[in-house]
CSV table of C-alpha atoms and ligand atoms in Angstrom, one decimal:
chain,number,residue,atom,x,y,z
A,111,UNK,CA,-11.2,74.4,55.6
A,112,UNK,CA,-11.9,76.3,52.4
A,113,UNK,CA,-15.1,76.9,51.7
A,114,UNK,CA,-16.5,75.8,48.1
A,115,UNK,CA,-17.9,78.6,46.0
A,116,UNK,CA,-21.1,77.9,44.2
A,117,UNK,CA,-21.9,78.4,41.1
A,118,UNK,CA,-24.2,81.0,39.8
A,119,UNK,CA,-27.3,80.5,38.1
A,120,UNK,CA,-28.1,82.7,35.6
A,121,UNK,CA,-31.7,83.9,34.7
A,122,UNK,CA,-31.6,83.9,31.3
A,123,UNK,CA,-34.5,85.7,29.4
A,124,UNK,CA,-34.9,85.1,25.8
A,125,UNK,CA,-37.4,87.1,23.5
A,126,UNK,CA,-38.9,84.7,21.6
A,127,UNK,CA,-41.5,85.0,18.6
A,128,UNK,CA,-42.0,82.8,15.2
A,129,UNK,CA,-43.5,84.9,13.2
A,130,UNK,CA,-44.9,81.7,10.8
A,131,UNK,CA,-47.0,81.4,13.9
A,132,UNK,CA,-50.0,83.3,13.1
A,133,UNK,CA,-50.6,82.2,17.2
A,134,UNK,CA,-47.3,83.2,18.8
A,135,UNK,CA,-47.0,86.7,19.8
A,136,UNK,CA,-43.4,87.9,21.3
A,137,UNK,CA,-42.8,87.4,24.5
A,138,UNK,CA,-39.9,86.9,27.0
A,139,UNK,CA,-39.4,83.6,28.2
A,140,UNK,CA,-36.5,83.0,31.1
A,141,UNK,CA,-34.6,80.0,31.9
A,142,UNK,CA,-32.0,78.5,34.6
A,143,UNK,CA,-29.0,77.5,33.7
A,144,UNK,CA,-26.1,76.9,36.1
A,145,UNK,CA,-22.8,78.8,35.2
A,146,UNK,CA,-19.8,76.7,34.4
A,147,UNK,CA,-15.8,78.1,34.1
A,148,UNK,CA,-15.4,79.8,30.6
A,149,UNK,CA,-19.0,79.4,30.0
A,150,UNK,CA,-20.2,81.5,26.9
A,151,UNK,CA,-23.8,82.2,25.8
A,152,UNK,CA,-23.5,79.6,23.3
A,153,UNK,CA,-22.5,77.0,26.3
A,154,UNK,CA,-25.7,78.5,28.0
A,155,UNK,CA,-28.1,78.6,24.8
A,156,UNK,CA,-27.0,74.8,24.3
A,157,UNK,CA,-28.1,74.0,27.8
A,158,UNK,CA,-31.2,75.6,27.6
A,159,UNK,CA,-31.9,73.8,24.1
A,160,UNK,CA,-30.9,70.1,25.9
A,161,UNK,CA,-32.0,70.5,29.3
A,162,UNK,CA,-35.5,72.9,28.7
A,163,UNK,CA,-36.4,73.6,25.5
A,164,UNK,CA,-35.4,72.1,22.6
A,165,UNK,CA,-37.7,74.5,20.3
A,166,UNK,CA,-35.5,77.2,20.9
A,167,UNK,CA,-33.5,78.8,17.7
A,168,UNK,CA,-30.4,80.2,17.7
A,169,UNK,CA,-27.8,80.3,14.8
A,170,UNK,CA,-24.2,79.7,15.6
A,171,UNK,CA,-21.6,77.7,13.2
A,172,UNK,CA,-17.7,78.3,13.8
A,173,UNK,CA,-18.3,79.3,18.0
A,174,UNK,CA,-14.9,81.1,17.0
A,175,UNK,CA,-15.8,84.2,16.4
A,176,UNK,CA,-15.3,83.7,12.6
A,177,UNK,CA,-18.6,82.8,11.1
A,178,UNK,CA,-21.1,85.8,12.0
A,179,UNK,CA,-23.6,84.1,12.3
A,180,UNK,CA,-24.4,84.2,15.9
A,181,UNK,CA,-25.1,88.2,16.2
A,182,UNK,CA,-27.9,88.9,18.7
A,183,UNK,CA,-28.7,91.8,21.1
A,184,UNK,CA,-27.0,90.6,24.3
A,185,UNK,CA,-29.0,93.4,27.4
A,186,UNK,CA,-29.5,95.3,24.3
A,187,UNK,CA,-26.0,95.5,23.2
A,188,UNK,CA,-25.1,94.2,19.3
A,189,UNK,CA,-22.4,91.3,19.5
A,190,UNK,CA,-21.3,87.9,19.3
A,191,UNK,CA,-22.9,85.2,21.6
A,192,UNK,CA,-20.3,83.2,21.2
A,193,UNK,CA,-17.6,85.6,22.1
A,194,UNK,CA,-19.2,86.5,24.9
A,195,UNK,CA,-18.4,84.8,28.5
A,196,UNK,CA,-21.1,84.8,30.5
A,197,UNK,CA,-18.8,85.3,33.6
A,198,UNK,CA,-18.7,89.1,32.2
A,199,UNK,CA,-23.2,89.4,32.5
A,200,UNK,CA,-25.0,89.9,35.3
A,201,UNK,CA,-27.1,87.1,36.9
A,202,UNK,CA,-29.9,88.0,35.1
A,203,UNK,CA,-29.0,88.4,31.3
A,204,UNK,CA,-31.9,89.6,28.3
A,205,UNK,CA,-31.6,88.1,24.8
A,206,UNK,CA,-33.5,89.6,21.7
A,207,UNK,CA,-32.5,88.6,18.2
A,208,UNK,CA,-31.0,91.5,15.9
A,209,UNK,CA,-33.3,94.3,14.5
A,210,UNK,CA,-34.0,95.1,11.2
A,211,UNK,CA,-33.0,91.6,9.6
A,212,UNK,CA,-35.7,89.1,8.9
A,213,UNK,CA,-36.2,87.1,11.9
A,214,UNK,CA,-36.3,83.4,11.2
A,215,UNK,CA,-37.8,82.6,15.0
A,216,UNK,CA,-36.8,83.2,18.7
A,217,UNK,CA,-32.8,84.7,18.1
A,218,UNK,CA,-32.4,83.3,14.5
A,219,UNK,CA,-32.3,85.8,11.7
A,220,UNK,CA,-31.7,86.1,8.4
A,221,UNK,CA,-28.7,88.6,7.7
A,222,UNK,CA,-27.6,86.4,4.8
A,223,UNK,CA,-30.4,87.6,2.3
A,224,UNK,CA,-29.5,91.6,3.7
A,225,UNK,CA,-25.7,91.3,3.1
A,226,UNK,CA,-26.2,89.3,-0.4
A,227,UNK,CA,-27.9,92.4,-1.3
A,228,UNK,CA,-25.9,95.2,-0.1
A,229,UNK,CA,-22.7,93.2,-2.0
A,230,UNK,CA,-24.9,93.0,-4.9
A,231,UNK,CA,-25.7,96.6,-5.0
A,232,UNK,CA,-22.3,97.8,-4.0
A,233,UNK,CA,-20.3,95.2,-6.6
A,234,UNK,CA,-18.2,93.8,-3.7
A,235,UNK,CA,-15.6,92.7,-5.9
A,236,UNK,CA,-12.5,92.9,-7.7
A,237,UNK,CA,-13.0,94.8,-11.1
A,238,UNK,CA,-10.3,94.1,-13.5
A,239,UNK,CA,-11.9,95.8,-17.1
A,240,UNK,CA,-9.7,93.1,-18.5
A,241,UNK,CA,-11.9,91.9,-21.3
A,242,UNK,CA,-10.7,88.4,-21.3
A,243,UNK,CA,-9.5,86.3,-18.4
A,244,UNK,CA,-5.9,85.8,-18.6
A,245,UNK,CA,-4.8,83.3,-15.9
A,246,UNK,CA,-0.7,83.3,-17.0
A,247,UNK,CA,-1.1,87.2,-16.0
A,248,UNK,CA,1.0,87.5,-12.6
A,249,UNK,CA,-0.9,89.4,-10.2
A,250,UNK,CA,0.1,93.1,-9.5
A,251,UNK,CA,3.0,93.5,-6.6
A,252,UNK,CA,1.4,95.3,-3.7
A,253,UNK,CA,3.0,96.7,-0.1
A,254,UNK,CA,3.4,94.5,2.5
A,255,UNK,CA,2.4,97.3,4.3
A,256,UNK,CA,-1.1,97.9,2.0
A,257,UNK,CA,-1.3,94.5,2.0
A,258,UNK,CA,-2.4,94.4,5.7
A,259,UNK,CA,-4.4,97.9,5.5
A,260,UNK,CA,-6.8,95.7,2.6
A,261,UNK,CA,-6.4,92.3,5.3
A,262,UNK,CA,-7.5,94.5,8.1
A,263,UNK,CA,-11.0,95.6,6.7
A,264,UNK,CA,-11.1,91.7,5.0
A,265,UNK,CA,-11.8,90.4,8.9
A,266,UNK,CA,-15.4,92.1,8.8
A,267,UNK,CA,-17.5,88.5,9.6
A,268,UNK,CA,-20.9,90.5,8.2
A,269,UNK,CA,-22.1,90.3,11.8
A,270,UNK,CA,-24.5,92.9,11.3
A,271,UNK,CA,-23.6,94.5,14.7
A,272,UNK,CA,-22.7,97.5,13.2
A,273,UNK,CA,-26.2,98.1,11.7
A,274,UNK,CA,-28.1,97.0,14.2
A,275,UNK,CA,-26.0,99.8,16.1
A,276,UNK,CA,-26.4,102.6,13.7
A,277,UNK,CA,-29.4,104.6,14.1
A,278,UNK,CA,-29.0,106.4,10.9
A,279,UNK,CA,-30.5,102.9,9.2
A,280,UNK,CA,-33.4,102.7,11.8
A,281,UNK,CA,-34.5,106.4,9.6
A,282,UNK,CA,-33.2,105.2,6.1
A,283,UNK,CA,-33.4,101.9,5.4
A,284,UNK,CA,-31.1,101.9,2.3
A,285,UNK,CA,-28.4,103.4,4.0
A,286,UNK,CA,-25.7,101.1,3.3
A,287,UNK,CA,-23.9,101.3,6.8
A,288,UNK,CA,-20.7,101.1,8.3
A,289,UNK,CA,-20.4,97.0,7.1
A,290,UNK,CA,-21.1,98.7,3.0
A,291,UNK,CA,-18.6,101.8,3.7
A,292,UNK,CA,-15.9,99.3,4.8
A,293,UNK,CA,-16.2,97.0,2.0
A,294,UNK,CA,-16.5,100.4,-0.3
A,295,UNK,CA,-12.8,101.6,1.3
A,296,UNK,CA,-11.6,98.0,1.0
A,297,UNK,CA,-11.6,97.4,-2.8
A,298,UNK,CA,-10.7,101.5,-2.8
A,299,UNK,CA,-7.3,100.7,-1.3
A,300,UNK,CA,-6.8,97.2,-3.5
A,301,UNK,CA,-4.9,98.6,-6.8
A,302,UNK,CA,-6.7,95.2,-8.2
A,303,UNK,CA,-9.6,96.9,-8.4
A,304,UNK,CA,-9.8,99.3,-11.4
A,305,UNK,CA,-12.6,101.7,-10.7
A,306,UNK,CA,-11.7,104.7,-10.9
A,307,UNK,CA,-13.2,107.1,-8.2
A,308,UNK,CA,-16.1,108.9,-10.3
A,309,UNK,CA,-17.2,105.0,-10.1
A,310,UNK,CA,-17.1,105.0,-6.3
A,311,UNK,CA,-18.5,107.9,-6.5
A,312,UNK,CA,-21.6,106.7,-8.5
A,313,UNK,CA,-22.2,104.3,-5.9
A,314,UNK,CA,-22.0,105.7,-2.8
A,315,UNK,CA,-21.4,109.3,-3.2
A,316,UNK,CA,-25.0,110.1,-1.9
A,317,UNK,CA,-27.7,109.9,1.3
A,318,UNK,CA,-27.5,106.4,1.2
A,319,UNK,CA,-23.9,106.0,1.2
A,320,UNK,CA,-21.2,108.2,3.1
A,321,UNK,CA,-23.1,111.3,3.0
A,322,UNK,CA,-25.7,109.5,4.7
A,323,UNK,CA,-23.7,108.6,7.8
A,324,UNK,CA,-24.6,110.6,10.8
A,325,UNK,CA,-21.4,109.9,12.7
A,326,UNK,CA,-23.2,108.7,15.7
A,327,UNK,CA,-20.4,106.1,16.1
A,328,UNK,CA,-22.4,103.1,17.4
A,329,UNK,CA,-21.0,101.0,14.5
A,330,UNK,CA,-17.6,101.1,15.8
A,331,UNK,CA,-18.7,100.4,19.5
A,332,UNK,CA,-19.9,97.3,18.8
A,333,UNK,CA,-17.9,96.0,15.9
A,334,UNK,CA,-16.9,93.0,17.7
A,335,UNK,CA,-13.8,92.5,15.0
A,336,UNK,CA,-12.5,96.3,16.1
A,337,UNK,CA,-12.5,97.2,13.0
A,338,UNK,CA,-11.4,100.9,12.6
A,339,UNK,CA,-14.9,101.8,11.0
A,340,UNK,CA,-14.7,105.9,11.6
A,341,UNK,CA,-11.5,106.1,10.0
A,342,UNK,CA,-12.5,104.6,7.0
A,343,UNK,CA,-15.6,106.6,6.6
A,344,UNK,CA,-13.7,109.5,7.6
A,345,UNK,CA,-11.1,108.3,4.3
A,346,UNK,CA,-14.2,108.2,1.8
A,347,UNK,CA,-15.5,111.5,2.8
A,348,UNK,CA,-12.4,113.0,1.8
A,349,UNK,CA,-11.9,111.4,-1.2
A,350,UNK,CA,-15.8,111.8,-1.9
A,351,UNK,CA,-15.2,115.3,-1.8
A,352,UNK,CA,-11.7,115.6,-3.8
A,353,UNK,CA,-13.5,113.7,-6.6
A,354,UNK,CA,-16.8,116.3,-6.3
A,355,UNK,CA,-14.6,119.0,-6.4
A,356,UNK,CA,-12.5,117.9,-9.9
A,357,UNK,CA,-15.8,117.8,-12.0
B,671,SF4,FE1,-19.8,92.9,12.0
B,671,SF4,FE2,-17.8,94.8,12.2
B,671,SF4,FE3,-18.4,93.7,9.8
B,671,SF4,FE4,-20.1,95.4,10.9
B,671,SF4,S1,-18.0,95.9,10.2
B,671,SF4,S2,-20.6,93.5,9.9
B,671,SF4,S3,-19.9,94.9,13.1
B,671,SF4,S4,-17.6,92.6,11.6
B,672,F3S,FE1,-24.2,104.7,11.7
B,672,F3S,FE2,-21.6,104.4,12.2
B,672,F3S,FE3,-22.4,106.4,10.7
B,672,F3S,S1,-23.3,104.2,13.6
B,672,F3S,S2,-24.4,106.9,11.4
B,672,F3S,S3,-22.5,104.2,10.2
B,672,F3S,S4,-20.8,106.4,12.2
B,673,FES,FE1,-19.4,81.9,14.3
B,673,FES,FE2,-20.2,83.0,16.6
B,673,FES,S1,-20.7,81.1,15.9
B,673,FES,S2,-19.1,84.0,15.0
């Protein structure tokens, strides 16, 4: 007779603080939850929120991997919780929300008010210079092949893993990070966009942009899209430095 195999149960410890408390204080708080097949932290964090506590906060939308939104430090590692199967974790699994982005409470932040402002500052956008919108223009043939280069570096969700893996923005906090130098080489590559270089250089030729970046490769680690982050930085260096050079 086969015998049955229980089912863990995973300590789950959550750091949890609301800082529109002015009587909370952060502290760790763990709870049991009972492993299922294919169970992912955002199975276990739902469990938690309908069996124990239904205070906690959490933010997750397309569980898909698509969204972003549900970034947190998973035993002090930068990803997606709802990527992440809990069958991969130890028994005993710590939870912290992301550093550096405004925390909302418990493992909700606010990344959406930090990326608005880094596409703000670093005109995320196609630049045409066309004075007037002409919309019986045919859009500019491009490679197949560059086609997918610019597709590749469109998959970045705006996580934030990347900076809250980048120790270079814990020392400058206007560093724009490997998420800003990826959008930067994005719109580089796109023949759409009309600035020219001295442009690009204007905007992140400098300590807050790729001459800020201390190559300490965290970003990359824990981009949980893979993108290829160090090649890209490595690509605006070089044409950084071309473009210093000419003048
Ligand atoms: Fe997230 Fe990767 Fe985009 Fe950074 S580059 S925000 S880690 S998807
Ligand atoms: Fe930070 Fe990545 Fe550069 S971790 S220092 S942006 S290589
Ligand atoms: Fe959308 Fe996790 S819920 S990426």
């Amino acid at each position: 007779m086969s015998e049955e195999i229980k089912p863990r149960i995973l300590k789950i410890n959550v750091l949890r603080f609301d800082p529109n408390d002015k009587n909370d204080f952060p502290h760790i708080e763990t709870f049991e939850v009972e492993e299922a097949d294919g169970m992912t932290l955002y199975i276990a964090l739902n469990e938690i929120r309908e069996h124990n506590d239904n205070s906690l906060m959490f933010d997750f939308v397309c569980r898909a991997g698509i969204c972003g939104s549900c970034s947190m430090l998973v035993d002090g590692r930068p990803t997606l919780a709802c990527r992440t199967l809990t069958s991969k974790l130890g028994e005993s699994i710590t939870l912290a929300p992301l550093p550096l982005f405004k925390l909302i409470k418990d493992l909700s932040i606010y990344s959406g008010e930090w990326m608005r402002g880094l596409n703000e500052r670093l005109e995320t956008w196609i630049h045409d210079k066309e004075e007037e919108l002409n919309f019986d223009k045919l859009e500019e043939r491009m490679e197949p092949e560059l086609a997918d280069e610019i597709y590749e570096l469109d998959r970045c969700v705006e996580c934030g893993c990347c900076v809250a893996g980048c120790g270079t923005i814990q020392m400058k906090p206007d560093f724009v990070g490997a998420v800003g130098l990826n959008k930067i080489a994005r719109y580089h590559l796109d023949p759409r966009d009309k600035r020219d270089d001295e442009e690009y250089y204007e905007l992140i030729g400098n300590e807050d942009g790729v001459f800020g970046c201390m190559t300490l490769l965290g970003c990359e680690d824990v981009c949980p899209k893979d993108l290829p982050l160090q090649s890209k930085i490595a690509y605006l260096r070089r044409m950084m430095i071309k473009t210093a050079l000419k003048n």
